[in-house]
Amino acid sequence: MKAKIIGVGSCVPSRVVTNNDLAKSVDTSDEWIKTRTGICERRISDEDTSTSDLALGACKKALAAAKFPAENLDLIVVGTTSPDTLFPSVSCILQYKLGATKAAAFDVSAACSGFNFALTIGSSFIENKTYKNVLVVGADTLTKYLDWTDRGTCVLFGDGAGAVVLTASENEAGILASWLKAEGSLGYHLIMPGGGSRDPEQKHGRFIRMDGKEVFKFAVRALEESIVGSLKLANLKIEDVDLFIPHQANIRIVNYTIKKMGLSKEKVYVNLHKYGNTSAASIPLALDEALADGKIKKGDIIVLSGFGAGLTCGANVIKWGG
Ligand code: COA
């Protein structure tokens, strides 16, 4: 039994903020951001829009693309580290708003690796025959946790959501392999110190703190390790892959991986110039755009690989369609 993706959807806020817009309020420039990250603009949600609002938009589109009624879902898993509230979870809000009355629902906290973790969990429930139909979501609004005076972080992130509908399938298409990893010893390099039980009053701040250089080093190692690890589990080689969709954090991380692993640039999908790093949304958002761009056809082998706070990383190998 495999878990097959039968519908994909995404949603981003309408407000576009360019590098030049940021340069009006922080000591940076379009030139610096483009050269060091590849990002040109990002979407930023307004005060009244929370993570579940973007997630709901993505889920409705994914369910419509799959022509699948929400009331038949067995499970909703959401990868997010910017939930509307500590509880209830974003997945429970979605369960209610979608009318997915039969579905169990929970969130997974793996930051930018959240979608890979959620997809692995969702597909495992199908493979072990616990559930047949699962909605998997990656959604974040990290711009709400940015220190707009810290130029080392505020230029990197954007908001968004992406979702896929999984169903049980006995043919050869579906999730072929999943590979996940955590390196908790490195967690202090990327941290949201305030707001948790260690600091509920946010005395240590409510903003993301990051050692960019250390995270960069982990990211290039993690991308390679997760691609190699997941392909090994799927019994496939790099040459068998038709499309790589890496976490969209920084074009230099992507290019470094392309060079180091000898990947063909044409086989690596990139849309980070438009959205920046949308955390758990980045991979399903790129998957949705790659499909719309006609980059994916039936029978293609696709690798989704990501990394993030924790530190965490993971990859999923998919045989498309069928
Ligand atoms: N605009 C202009 N200058 C900036 C800047 C900005 N937005 N951010 C940093 N700088 C400056 C620094 O202050 C430093 O100046 P100095 O030499 O006078 O001290 C200089 O640019 C170089 O900074 P540095 O931090 O060495 O740059 P970098 O090449 O490492 O790039 C990142 C910084 C954050 C873009 C890069 O480290 C990165 O992308 N890391 C990974 C982050 C990531 O992906 N996080 C999410 C993981 S899911």
Coordinates of C-alpha atoms and ligand atoms in Angstrom, one line a residue:
M1 CA 0.0 0.0 0.0
K2 CA 1.3 3.4 -1.0
A3 CA 0.2 7.0 -0.3
K4 CA -0.4 8.8 -3.5
I5 CA -0.8 12.6 -3.9
I6 CA -4.1 13.3 -5.7
G7 CA -4.3 17.1 -5.2
V8 CA -2.0 20.0 -4.4
G9 CA -2.9 23.6 -3.4
S10 CA -1.2 26.7 -2.1
C11 CA -2.0 30.1 -0.7
V12 CA 0.0 33.3 0.0
P13 CA -0.9 36.7 1.3
S14 CA -1.7 39.3 -1.4
R15 CA 0.8 41.9 0.0
V16 CA 4.1 41.9 -1.9
V17 CA 7.1 43.4 -0.1
T18 CA 10.2 44.0 -2.3
N19 CA 13.8 44.3 -1.2
N20 CA 13.6 48.0 -2.0
D21 CA 10.6 48.3 0.3
L22 CA 12.7 46.7 3.1
A23 CA 15.7 49.0 2.4
K24 CA 13.5 52.0 3.3
S25 CA 13.4 50.9 7.0
V26 CA 16.5 48.7 7.5
D27 CA 20.1 49.1 6.6
T28 CA 20.2 46.8 3.5
S29 CA 19.9 46.9 -0.3
D30 CA 18.2 45.1 -3.1
E31 CA 21.7 44.2 -4.4
W32 CA 22.9 42.7 -1.1
I33 CA 19.7 40.6 -0.6
K34 CA 19.6 39.4 -4.3
T35 CA 23.3 38.4 -4.3
R36 CA 23.5 36.8 -0.9
T37 CA 20.1 35.0 -1.0
G38 CA 18.4 35.2 -4.4
I39 CA 15.3 36.6 -2.9
C40 CA 13.6 39.6 -4.7
E41 CA 10.3 39.8 -2.9
R42 CA 8.2 38.1 -0.3
R43 CA 4.5 38.0 0.8
I44 CA 3.7 39.3 4.2
S45 CA 0.3 38.7 5.9
D46 CA -1.6 41.5 7.6
E47 CA -2.4 41.6 11.3
D48 CA -5.8 39.8 10.9
T49 CA -4.4 36.9 8.9
S50 CA -3.0 33.9 10.8
T51 CA -1.4 30.7 9.8
S52 CA -4.7 28.8 9.8
D53 CA -6.2 31.3 7.3
L54 CA -3.5 30.7 4.8
A55 CA -3.6 27.0 5.5
L56 CA -7.4 26.9 4.9
G57 CA -6.9 28.6 1.5
A58 CA -4.3 26.0 0.5
C59 CA -6.4 23.1 1.7
K60 CA -9.5 24.2 -0.1
K61 CA -7.5 24.4 -3.4
A62 CA -5.9 21.0 -2.8
L63 CA -9.2 19.3 -2.0
A64 CA -10.8 21.0 -5.1
A65 CA -7.9 19.8 -7.3
A66 CA -8.3 16.3 -6.0
K67 CA -12.1 16.5 -6.3
F68 CA -12.2 15.1 -2.8
P69 CA -14.8 16.0 -0.1
A70 CA -13.4 17.2 3.2
E71 CA -15.9 15.1 5.1
N72 CA -14.2 11.9 3.8
L73 CA -10.8 12.8 5.3
D74 CA -9.5 10.5 8.0
L75 CA -6.6 12.7 9.2
I76 CA -5.2 16.2 8.9
V77 CA -1.5 16.7 9.7
V78 CA -0.1 20.3 9.7
G79 CA 3.6 21.1 9.8
T80 CA 3.9 24.5 11.4
T81 CA 5.9 26.4 14.0
S82 CA 3.7 29.6 14.0
P83 CA 0.3 28.2 15.1
D84 CA -2.5 30.7 15.7
T85 CA -2.4 29.7 19.4
L86 CA -0.3 27.2 21.4
F87 CA -3.6 25.2 21.5
P88 CA -5.9 24.4 19.8
S89 CA -3.7 23.3 16.9
V90 CA -3.9 24.7 13.4
S91 CA -5.0 21.2 12.3
C92 CA -8.0 21.3 14.6
I93 CA -9.0 24.7 13.4
L94 CA -8.8 23.3 9.8
Q95 CA -10.8 20.2 10.8
Y96 CA -13.6 22.5 12.0
K97 CA -13.5 25.0 9.2
L98 CA -13.3 22.4 6.4
G99 CA -16.1 20.4 7.9
A100 CA -13.8 17.3 8.0
T101 CA -15.9 15.9 10.8
K102 CA -14.4 12.4 10.7
A103 CA -10.8 13.4 10.7
A104 CA -8.3 13.2 13.5
A105 CA -6.0 16.2 13.5
F106 CA -2.6 17.3 14.9
D107 CA 0.3 19.6 14.2
V108 CA 4.0 18.7 13.8
S109 CA 6.7 21.0 15.0
A110 CA 9.8 20.7 12.8
A111 CA 10.1 24.3 11.5
C112 CA 11.1 24.5 7.9
S113 CA 11.3 20.7 7.7
G114 CA 7.7 20.6 8.9
F115 CA 6.2 19.5 5.5
N116 CA 8.6 16.6 5.1
F117 CA 7.9 15.4 8.6
A118 CA 4.1 15.8 8.1
L119 CA 4.2 14.1 4.8
T120 CA 6.2 11.2 6.2
I121 CA 3.7 10.8 9.1
G122 CA 0.6 11.1 6.8
S123 CA 1.9 8.6 4.3
S124 CA 2.9 6.1 7.1
F125 CA -0.7 6.1 8.4
I126 CA -1.8 5.1 4.9
E127 CA 1.0 2.5 4.3
N128 CA 0.2 0.8 7.6
K129 CA -3.5 0.8 6.6
T130 CA -4.7 2.9 9.7
Y131 CA -6.2 5.6 7.4
K132 CA -7.0 5.9 3.7
N133 CA -7.3 9.7 3.1
V134 CA -5.0 12.2 4.7
L135 CA -4.6 16.0 4.2
V136 CA -1.0 17.1 4.7
V137 CA -0.2 20.8 5.2
G138 CA 2.8 23.0 5.5
A139 CA 2.0 26.5 6.7
D140 CA 3.8 29.4 8.5
T141 CA 3.6 33.1 9.1
L142 CA 7.2 33.6 10.4
T143 CA 7.1 37.3 9.4
K144 CA 5.1 37.8 12.6
Y145 CA 8.2 36.7 14.6
L146 CA 10.8 38.8 12.9
D147 CA 12.8 41.6 14.4
W148 CA 12.6 44.2 11.7
T149 CA 15.8 45.9 13.0
D150 CA 17.8 42.6 12.5
R151 CA 18.9 42.7 8.9
G152 CA 20.4 39.2 9.2
T153 CA 17.0 37.6 9.6
C154 CA 14.2 40.1 8.5
V155 CA 15.1 40.0 4.8
L156 CA 14.9 36.1 4.6
F157 CA 11.4 35.1 5.4
G158 CA 7.9 35.3 3.9
D159 CA 4.4 33.8 4.7
G160 CA 2.5 31.1 2.9
A161 CA 0.8 27.7 3.0
G162 CA 0.7 24.6 0.8
A163 CA -1.3 21.3 1.1
V164 CA -1.6 17.9 -0.5
V165 CA -4.3 15.3 -0.4
L166 CA -3.0 11.7 0.0
T167 CA -5.0 8.6 -0.7
A168 CA -4.3 4.9 -0.5
S169 CA -3.1 3.4 -3.7
E170 CA -2.0 -0.1 -4.7
N171 CA -0.4 0.9 -8.0
E172 CA 3.3 1.9 -8.3
A173 CA 2.8 5.7 -7.9
G174 CA 3.1 7.4 -4.5
I175 CA 5.6 8.1 -1.8
L176 CA 8.4 5.7 -2.4
A177 CA 10.6 6.5 0.6
S178 CA 11.0 9.0 3.5
W179 CA 14.1 10.0 5.4
L180 CA 14.1 12.2 8.5
K181 CA 16.8 13.4 10.9
A182 CA 17.2 15.7 13.9
E183 CA 20.4 17.2 15.3
G184 CA 19.1 18.8 18.6
S185 CA 22.6 19.6 19.7
L186 CA 22.7 22.3 17.1
G187 CA 19.3 23.7 18.0
Y188 CA 20.6 26.9 19.5
H189 CA 21.7 28.2 16.1
L190 CA 18.1 29.0 15.1
I191 CA 15.7 29.7 18.0
M192 CA 12.5 31.5 19.0
P193 CA 13.4 32.0 22.6
G194 CA 10.2 33.6 23.9
G195 CA 6.6 32.4 24.2
G196 CA 7.2 28.8 25.3
S197 CA 7.0 27.4 28.8
R198 CA 10.6 28.5 29.5
D199 CA 9.7 32.1 28.9
P200 CA 5.9 32.5 28.7
E201 CA 6.2 36.3 29.2
Q202 CA 8.7 36.6 26.3
K203 CA 11.3 38.3 28.5
H204 CA 13.9 37.0 26.1
G205 CA 12.1 38.4 23.1
R206 CA 9.5 37.2 20.7
F207 CA 11.8 37.2 17.7
I208 CA 13.7 34.6 15.7
R209 CA 17.4 34.6 16.5
M210 CA 19.8 32.9 14.1
D211 CA 23.5 32.3 13.4
G212 CA 23.2 32.5 9.6
K213 CA 26.7 31.0 8.9
E214 CA 26.1 28.0 11.1
V215 CA 22.7 27.3 9.7
F216 CA 24.1 27.7 6.2
K217 CA 26.8 25.0 6.9
F218 CA 24.1 22.6 8.3
A219 CA 21.8 23.4 5.4
V220 CA 24.2 22.3 2.6
R221 CA 25.2 19.2 4.6
A222 CA 21.5 18.4 5.3
L223 CA 20.3 18.8 1.7
E224 CA 22.9 16.4 0.4
E225 CA 22.5 13.9 3.3
S226 CA 18.7 13.8 2.9
I227 CA 18.7 13.4 -0.8
V228 CA 21.3 10.6 -0.7
G229 CA 19.5 9.0 2.3
S230 CA 16.0 9.0 0.8
L231 CA 17.2 7.8 -2.6
K232 CA 19.0 4.9 -1.0
L233 CA 15.8 3.9 0.8
A234 CA 14.0 4.1 -2.5
N235 CA 16.7 2.1 -4.2
L236 CA 17.1 4.8 -6.8
K237 CA 20.1 6.8 -8.1
I238 CA 20.5 10.6 -8.5
E239 CA 20.2 10.1 -12.3
D240 CA 16.7 8.5 -11.8
V241 CA 15.4 11.8 -10.5
D242 CA 13.4 14.1 -12.8
L243 CA 12.8 17.0 -10.4
F244 CA 14.4 18.1 -7.1
I245 CA 12.3 20.5 -5.0
P246 CA 14.6 21.7 -2.2
H247 CA 13.5 23.9 0.7
Q248 CA 13.5 27.5 -0.7
A249 CA 15.7 29.3 1.8
N250 CA 18.7 30.7 -0.1
I251 CA 19.8 30.3 -3.7
R252 CA 23.4 29.9 -2.6
I253 CA 22.4 26.9 -0.5
V254 CA 20.7 25.4 -3.6
N255 CA 23.5 26.2 -6.0
Y256 CA 26.1 24.9 -3.6
T257 CA 24.2 21.6 -3.4
I258 CA 23.8 21.5 -7.2
K259 CA 27.6 21.9 -7.6
K260 CA 28.6 19.5 -4.9
M261 CA 26.3 16.7 -5.9
G262 CA 26.7 17.3 -9.7
L263 CA 22.9 17.9 -10.2
S264 CA 21.5 19.3 -13.4
K265 CA 20.3 22.9 -12.8
E266 CA 17.3 22.3 -15.0
K267 CA 16.2 19.5 -12.7
V268 CA 16.1 21.8 -9.6
Y269 CA 12.9 23.8 -9.0
V270 CA 13.4 27.3 -7.5
N271 CA 10.7 29.9 -6.7
L272 CA 12.4 31.6 -3.7
H273 CA 12.9 34.8 -5.6
K274 CA 9.2 35.4 -5.3
Y275 CA 8.5 34.3 -1.8
G276 CA 11.6 34.1 0.3
N277 CA 11.8 31.4 2.9
T278 CA 8.1 30.5 3.8
S279 CA 9.3 27.8 6.2
A280 CA 7.0 24.7 6.2
A281 CA 5.1 26.1 3.3
S282 CA 8.1 26.4 1.0
I283 CA 8.1 22.8 -0.4
P284 CA 4.4 22.4 -1.1
L285 CA 4.2 25.9 -2.5
A286 CA 7.0 25.1 -4.9
L287 CA 5.4 21.7 -5.7
D288 CA 2.2 23.5 -6.6
E289 CA 4.0 26.0 -8.8
A290 CA 6.1 23.3 -10.5
L291 CA 2.9 21.4 -11.4
A292 CA 1.3 24.6 -12.7
D293 CA 4.4 25.3 -14.7
G294 CA 4.2 21.8 -16.4
K295 CA 7.4 20.7 -14.8
I296 CA 5.9 17.4 -13.5
K297 CA 4.4 14.6 -15.5
K298 CA 3.0 11.2 -14.8
G299 CA 5.7 8.7 -13.8
D300 CA 8.3 11.3 -12.8
I301 CA 10.5 10.7 -9.8
I302 CA 10.5 13.8 -7.5
V303 CA 12.6 14.4 -4.4
L304 CA 11.4 16.9 -1.8
S305 CA 14.2 17.8 0.6
G306 CA 14.3 20.3 3.4
F307 CA 16.0 21.5 6.5
G308 CA 15.2 23.8 9.4
A309 CA 15.2 24.7 13.1
G310 CA 15.7 21.9 15.5
L311 CA 18.0 21.5 13.7
T312 CA 16.0 19.1 11.5
C313 CA 16.1 17.8 7.9
G314 CA 14.3 15.3 5.8
A315 CA 13.4 14.2 2.3
N316 CA 10.6 12.3 0.5
V317 CA 10.9 10.5 -2.8
I318 CA 7.7 10.4 -4.9
K319 CA 6.7 8.6 -8.1
W320 CA 4.1 11.0 -9.6
G321 CA 0.6 10.2 -10.7
G322 CA -0.8 6.9 -12.1
Ligands
COA1 N1 21.9 43.7 4.2 C1 23.2 44.2 4.1 N2 24.2 43.7 4.8 C2 24.0 42.6 5.6 C3 22.7 42.0 5.7 C4 21.6 42.6 5.0 N3 20.4 42.1 5.0 N4 22.8 41.0 6.5 C5 24.0 40.9 6.9 N5 24.8 41.9 6.4 C6 26.2 42.2 6.5 C7 26.7 41.7 7.8 O1 26.5 42.6 8.9 C8 28.2 41.5 7.5 O2 28.8 42.8 7.5 P1 30.3 43.0 8.1 O3 31.2 42.1 7.2 O4 30.5 44.4 8.1 O5 30.2 42.4 9.5 C9 28.2 41.1 6.0 O6 26.9 41.5 5.5 C10 28.3 39.6 5.8 O7 27.4 39.0 6.7 P2 27.4 37.4 6.8 O8 26.5 37.1 7.9 O9 28.8 36.9 6.8 O10 26.7 37.1 5.4 P3 26.5 35.7 4.8 O11 27.1 35.6 3.5 O12 26.7 34.6 5.8 O13 24.9 35.7 4.5 C11 22.8 34.9 5.4 C12 24.0 35.8 5.6 C13 21.9 35.0 6.6 C14 22.1 35.3 4.1 C15 23.4 33.4 5.2 O14 24.3 33.1 6.2 C16 22.3 32.4 5.2 O15 21.5 32.4 4.3 N6 22.3 31.4 6.1 C17 21.3 30.4 6.2 C18 20.0 31.0 6.8 C19 18.8 30.2 6.6 O16 18.6 29.6 5.5 N7 18.0 30.1 7.6 C20 16.7 29.4 7.6 C21 17.0 28.0 7.7 S1 15.5 27.1 7.5

